[in-house]
XYZ file of C-alpha atoms in Angstrom:
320
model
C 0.000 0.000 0.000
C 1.448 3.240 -0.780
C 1.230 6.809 0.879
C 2.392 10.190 1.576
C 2.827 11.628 4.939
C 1.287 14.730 5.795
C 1.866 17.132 8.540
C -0.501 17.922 11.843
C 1.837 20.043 13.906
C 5.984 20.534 14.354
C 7.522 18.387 17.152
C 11.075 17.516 18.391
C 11.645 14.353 19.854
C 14.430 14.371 22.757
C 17.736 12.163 21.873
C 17.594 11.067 25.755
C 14.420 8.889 25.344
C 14.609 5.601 22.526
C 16.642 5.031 19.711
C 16.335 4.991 15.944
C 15.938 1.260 15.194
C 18.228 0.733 13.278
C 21.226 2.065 15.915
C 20.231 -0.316 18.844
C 22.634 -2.384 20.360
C 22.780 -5.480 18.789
C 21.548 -7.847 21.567
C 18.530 -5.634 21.804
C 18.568 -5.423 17.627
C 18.214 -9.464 17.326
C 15.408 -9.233 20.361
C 13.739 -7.079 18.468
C 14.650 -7.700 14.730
C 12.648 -9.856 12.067
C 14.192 -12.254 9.619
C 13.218 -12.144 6.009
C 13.742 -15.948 5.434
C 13.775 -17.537 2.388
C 12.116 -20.976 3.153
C 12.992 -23.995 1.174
C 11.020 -26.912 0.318
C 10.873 -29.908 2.983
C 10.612 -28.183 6.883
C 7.273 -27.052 8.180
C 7.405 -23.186 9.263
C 7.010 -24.409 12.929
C 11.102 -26.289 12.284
C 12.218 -23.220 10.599
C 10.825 -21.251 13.993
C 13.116 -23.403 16.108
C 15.836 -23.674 14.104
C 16.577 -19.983 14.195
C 16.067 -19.725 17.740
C 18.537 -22.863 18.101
C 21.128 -20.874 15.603
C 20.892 -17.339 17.567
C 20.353 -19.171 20.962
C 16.761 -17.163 21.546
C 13.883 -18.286 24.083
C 11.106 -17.720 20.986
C 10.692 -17.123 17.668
C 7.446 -16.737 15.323
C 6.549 -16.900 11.588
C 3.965 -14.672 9.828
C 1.436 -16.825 7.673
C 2.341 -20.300 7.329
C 3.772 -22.145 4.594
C 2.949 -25.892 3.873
C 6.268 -28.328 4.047
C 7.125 -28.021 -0.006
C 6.441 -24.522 -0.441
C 9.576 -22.212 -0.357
C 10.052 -18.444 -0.687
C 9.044 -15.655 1.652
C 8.892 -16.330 5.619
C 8.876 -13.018 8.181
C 10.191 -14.855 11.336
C 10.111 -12.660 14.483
C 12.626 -12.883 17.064
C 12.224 -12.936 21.076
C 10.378 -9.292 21.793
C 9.166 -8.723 17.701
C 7.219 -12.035 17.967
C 4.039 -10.096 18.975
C 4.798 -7.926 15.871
C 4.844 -10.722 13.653
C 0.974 -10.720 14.352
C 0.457 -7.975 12.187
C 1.011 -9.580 8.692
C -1.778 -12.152 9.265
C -3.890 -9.982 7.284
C -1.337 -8.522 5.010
C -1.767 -8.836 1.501
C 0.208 -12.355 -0.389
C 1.592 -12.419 -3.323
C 2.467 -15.951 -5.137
C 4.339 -17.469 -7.998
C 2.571 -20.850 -8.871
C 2.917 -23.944 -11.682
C -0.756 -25.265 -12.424
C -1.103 -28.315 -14.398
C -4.442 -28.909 -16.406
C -5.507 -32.455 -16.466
C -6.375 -32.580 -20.132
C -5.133 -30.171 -23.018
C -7.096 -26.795 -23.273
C -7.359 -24.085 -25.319
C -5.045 -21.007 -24.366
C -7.691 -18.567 -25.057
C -9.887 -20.318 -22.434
C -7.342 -20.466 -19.691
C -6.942 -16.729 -20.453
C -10.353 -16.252 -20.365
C -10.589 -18.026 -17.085
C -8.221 -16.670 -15.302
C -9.707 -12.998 -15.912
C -12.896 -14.085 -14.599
C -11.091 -15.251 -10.981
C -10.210 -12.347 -10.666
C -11.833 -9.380 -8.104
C -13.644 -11.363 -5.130
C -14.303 -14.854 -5.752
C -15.658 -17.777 -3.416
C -13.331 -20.180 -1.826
C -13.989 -22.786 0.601
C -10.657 -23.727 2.788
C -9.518 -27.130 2.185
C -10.463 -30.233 4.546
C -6.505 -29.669 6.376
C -6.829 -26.325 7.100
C -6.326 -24.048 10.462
C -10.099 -22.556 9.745
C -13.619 -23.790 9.695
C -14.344 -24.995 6.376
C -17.097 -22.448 5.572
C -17.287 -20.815 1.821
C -15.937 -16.960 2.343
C -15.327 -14.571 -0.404
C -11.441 -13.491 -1.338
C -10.218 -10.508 -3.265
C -7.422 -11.854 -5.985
C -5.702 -8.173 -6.773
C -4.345 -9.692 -10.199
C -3.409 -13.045 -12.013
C -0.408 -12.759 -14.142
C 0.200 -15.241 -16.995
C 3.734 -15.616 -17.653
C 3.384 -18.936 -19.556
C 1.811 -21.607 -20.741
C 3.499 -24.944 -21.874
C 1.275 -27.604 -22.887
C -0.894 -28.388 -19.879
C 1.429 -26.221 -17.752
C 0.755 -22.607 -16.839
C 3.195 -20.320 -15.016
C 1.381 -17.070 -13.122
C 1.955 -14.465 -10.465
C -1.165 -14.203 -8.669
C -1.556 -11.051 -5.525
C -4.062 -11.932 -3.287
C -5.946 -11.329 0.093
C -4.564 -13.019 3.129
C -5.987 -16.189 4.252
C -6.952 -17.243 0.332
C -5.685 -20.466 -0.412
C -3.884 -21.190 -3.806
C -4.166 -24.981 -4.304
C -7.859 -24.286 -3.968
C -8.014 -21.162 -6.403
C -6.009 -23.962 -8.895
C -8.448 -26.610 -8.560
C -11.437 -24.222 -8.614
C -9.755 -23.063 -12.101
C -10.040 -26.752 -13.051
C -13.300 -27.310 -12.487
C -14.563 -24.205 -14.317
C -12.931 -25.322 -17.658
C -14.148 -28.599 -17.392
C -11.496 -30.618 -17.187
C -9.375 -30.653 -13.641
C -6.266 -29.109 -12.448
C -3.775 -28.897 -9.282
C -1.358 -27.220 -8.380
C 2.216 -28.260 -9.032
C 4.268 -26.542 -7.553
C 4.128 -22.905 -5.264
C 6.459 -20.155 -4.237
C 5.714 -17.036 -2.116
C 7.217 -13.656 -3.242
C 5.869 -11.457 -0.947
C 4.044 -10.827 2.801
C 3.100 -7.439 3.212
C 6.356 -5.364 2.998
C 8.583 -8.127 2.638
C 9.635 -9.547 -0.576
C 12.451 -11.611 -2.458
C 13.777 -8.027 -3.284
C 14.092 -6.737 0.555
C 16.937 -8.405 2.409
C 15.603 -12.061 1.418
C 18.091 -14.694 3.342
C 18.557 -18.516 3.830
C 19.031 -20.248 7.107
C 22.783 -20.735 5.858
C 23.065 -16.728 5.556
C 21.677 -16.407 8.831
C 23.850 -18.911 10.752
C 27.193 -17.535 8.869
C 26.082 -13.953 9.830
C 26.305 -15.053 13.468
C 29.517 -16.869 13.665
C 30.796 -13.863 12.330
C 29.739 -11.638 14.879
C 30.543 -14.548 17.705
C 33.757 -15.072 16.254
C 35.272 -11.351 15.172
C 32.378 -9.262 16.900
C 31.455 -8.552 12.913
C 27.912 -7.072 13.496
C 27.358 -5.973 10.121
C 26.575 -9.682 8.532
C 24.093 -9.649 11.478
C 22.679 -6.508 10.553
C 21.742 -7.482 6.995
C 20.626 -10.628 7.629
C 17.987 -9.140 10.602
C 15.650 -5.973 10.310
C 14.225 -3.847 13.049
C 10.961 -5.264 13.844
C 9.117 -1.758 12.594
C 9.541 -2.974 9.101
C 6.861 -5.866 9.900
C 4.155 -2.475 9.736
C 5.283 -0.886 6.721
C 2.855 -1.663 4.680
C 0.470 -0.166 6.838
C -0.407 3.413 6.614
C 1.226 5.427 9.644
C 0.937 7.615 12.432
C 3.835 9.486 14.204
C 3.605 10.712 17.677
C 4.893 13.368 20.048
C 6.963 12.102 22.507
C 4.779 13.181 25.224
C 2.038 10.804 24.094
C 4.447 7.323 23.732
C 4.174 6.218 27.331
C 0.260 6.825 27.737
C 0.004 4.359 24.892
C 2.525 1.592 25.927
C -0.167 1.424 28.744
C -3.024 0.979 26.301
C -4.769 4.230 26.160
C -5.921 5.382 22.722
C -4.493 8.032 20.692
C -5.767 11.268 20.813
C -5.693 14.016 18.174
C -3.594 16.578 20.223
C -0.644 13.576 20.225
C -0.640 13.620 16.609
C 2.366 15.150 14.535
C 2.268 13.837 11.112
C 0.043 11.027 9.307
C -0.526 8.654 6.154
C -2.869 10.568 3.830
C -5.195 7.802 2.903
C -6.064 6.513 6.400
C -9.792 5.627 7.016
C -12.233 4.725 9.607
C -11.651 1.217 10.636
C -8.603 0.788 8.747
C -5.556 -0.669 10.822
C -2.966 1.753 11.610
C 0.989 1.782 12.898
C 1.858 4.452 15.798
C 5.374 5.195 15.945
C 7.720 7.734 17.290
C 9.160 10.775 15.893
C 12.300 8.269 15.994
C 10.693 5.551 13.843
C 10.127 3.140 16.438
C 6.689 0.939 16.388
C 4.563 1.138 19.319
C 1.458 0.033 18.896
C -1.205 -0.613 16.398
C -4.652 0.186 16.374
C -8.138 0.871 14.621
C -9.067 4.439 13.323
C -11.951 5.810 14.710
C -11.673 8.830 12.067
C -10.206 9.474 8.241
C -7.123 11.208 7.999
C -9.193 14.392 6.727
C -11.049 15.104 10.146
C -8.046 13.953 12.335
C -5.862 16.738 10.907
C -9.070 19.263 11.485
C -9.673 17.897 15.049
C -8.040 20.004 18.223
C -9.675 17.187 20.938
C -11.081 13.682 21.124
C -9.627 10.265 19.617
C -8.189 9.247 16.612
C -7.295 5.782 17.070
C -8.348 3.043 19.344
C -5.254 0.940 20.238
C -5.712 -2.777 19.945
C -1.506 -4.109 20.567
C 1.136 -2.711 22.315
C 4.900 -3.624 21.102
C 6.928 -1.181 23.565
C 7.818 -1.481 26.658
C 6.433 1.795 29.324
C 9.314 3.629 30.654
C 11.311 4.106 27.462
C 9.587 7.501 27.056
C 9.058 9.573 30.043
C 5.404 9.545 31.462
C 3.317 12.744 31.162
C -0.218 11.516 31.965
């Protein structure tokens, strides 16, 4: 999602108080950092969880939207305190690279055809092994790319809303043609912000970057290989904050309009927001109760009601 920031009021934040994320000390860097992982085919997500907290020696670890055992490409893993963060890319958009093989030979106009009309919202029902109840729900499919087709074989990039299943969208393809199809093989390109182009890394990377930095105190492998946990929300549209209004909302009170200094331009009522400091830290997400119009005309009352806390109280001093 893209946006411009626009300006509510001038504020200073004081050097004394947090830290731009990406300048934290490094054992407070992996706590809160998130790993752009590269998964390969054969592990579940849940093995990939522990062996990254096995290579960095960390208590937890967490994934953001799970990939089935022969699927490889984009992972977010969250490390020790960015684990909550990880949270927020449940319901950020997918986007997929998939092989689909037709059971019978079919016309290339018709596949064409077909895939244009599953596009927009379409009707899924979640597949017998799945982590939902099997109800039919409606999906939005942003676009579906045809790169090639080969016989029975067809190559596309397809963006999607979260929780849509792909081997389902493959089969449903099938069955409106006439004549079957599955799906052959799968590889994710991007969760929310993170893609195959942003800091993308293997296990190997990971574990290399480490000894490095265990061995000749070489942070900067380290450094590449993890990202501050803020870049988990980037895809979201944003709200900065005066310093004076961090703590209050560490201890879960909403955000009011007078804390405001700048904003995302295209925010809406309802739609989920990132707070973060003047300094670009994340600390908390919420709903807004107001578009971004009447929050920069509003002197008094709320503009978001917080739903998670990431930060800790007592970073920023308390003026409530």
């Amino acid at each position: 999602m893209k946006f411009n920031m626009i300006s509510k009021t001038e504020a200073f934040t004081n050097p004394d108080f947090g830290c731009v994320p990406e300048k934290r000390e490094i054992n407070e860097y992996i706590s809160k950092g998130v790993i752009n992982l590269d998964k390969p085919s054969g592990p579940t997500s849940h093995e990939i969880d522990s062996w990254i907290k096995r290579i960095l020696h960390l208590e937890k670890s967490g994934h953001g939207g799970t990939l089935d055992p022969k699927v490889t490409g984009v992972l977010p893993v969250g490390l020790d305190a960015a684990t909550r963060v990880i949270q927020l890319l449940l319901t950020a958009p997918k986007e997929y690279v998939c092989l689909l093989t037709f059971h019978q030979d079919v016309d290339e106009d018709k596949i064409r055809e077909t895939f244009k009309e599953f596009t927009g919202k379409i009707f899924q029902l979640p597949p017998v092994k799945s982590a939902v109840k099997r109800e039919l729900r409606t999906r939005n499919i942003y676009y579906s790319t045809i790169y090639e087709i080969d016989g029975k074989d067809v190559l596309f990039r397809i963006g999607c809303e979260a929780g849509t299943y792909v081997r389902t969208y493959c089969h449903n393809i099938g069955e409106a043609i006439g004549v079957g199809a599955h799906m052959a093989e799968l590889r994710r390109t991007q969760v929310g912000s993170f893609n195959e182009k942003n800091n993308l890394v293997t296990l190997h990377d990971v574990t290399d970057a480490y000894h490095f930095y265990l061995e000749d105190g070489d942070e900067s492998f380290l450094r590449e290989a993890i990202m501050p946990m803020e870049r988990a929300a980037d895809y979201l549209p944003k709200i900065v904050i005066k310093d004076s209004a961090v703590d209050a909302i560490c201890h879960g009170a909403d955000l009011a309009c007078g804390g405001i200094v700048s904003l995302a331009d295209n925010i809406q009522k309802n739609d989920i927001v990132a707070i973060e400091t003047l300094k670009g830290e994340l600390v908390a997400s919420g709903n807004a109760l107001i578009s971004a119009n009447e929050i920069l005309e509003a002197d008094s009352g709320f503009a978001v009601n917080t739903s998670k806390v990431f930060m800790q109280p007592k970073i920023y001093p308390r003026f409530w």
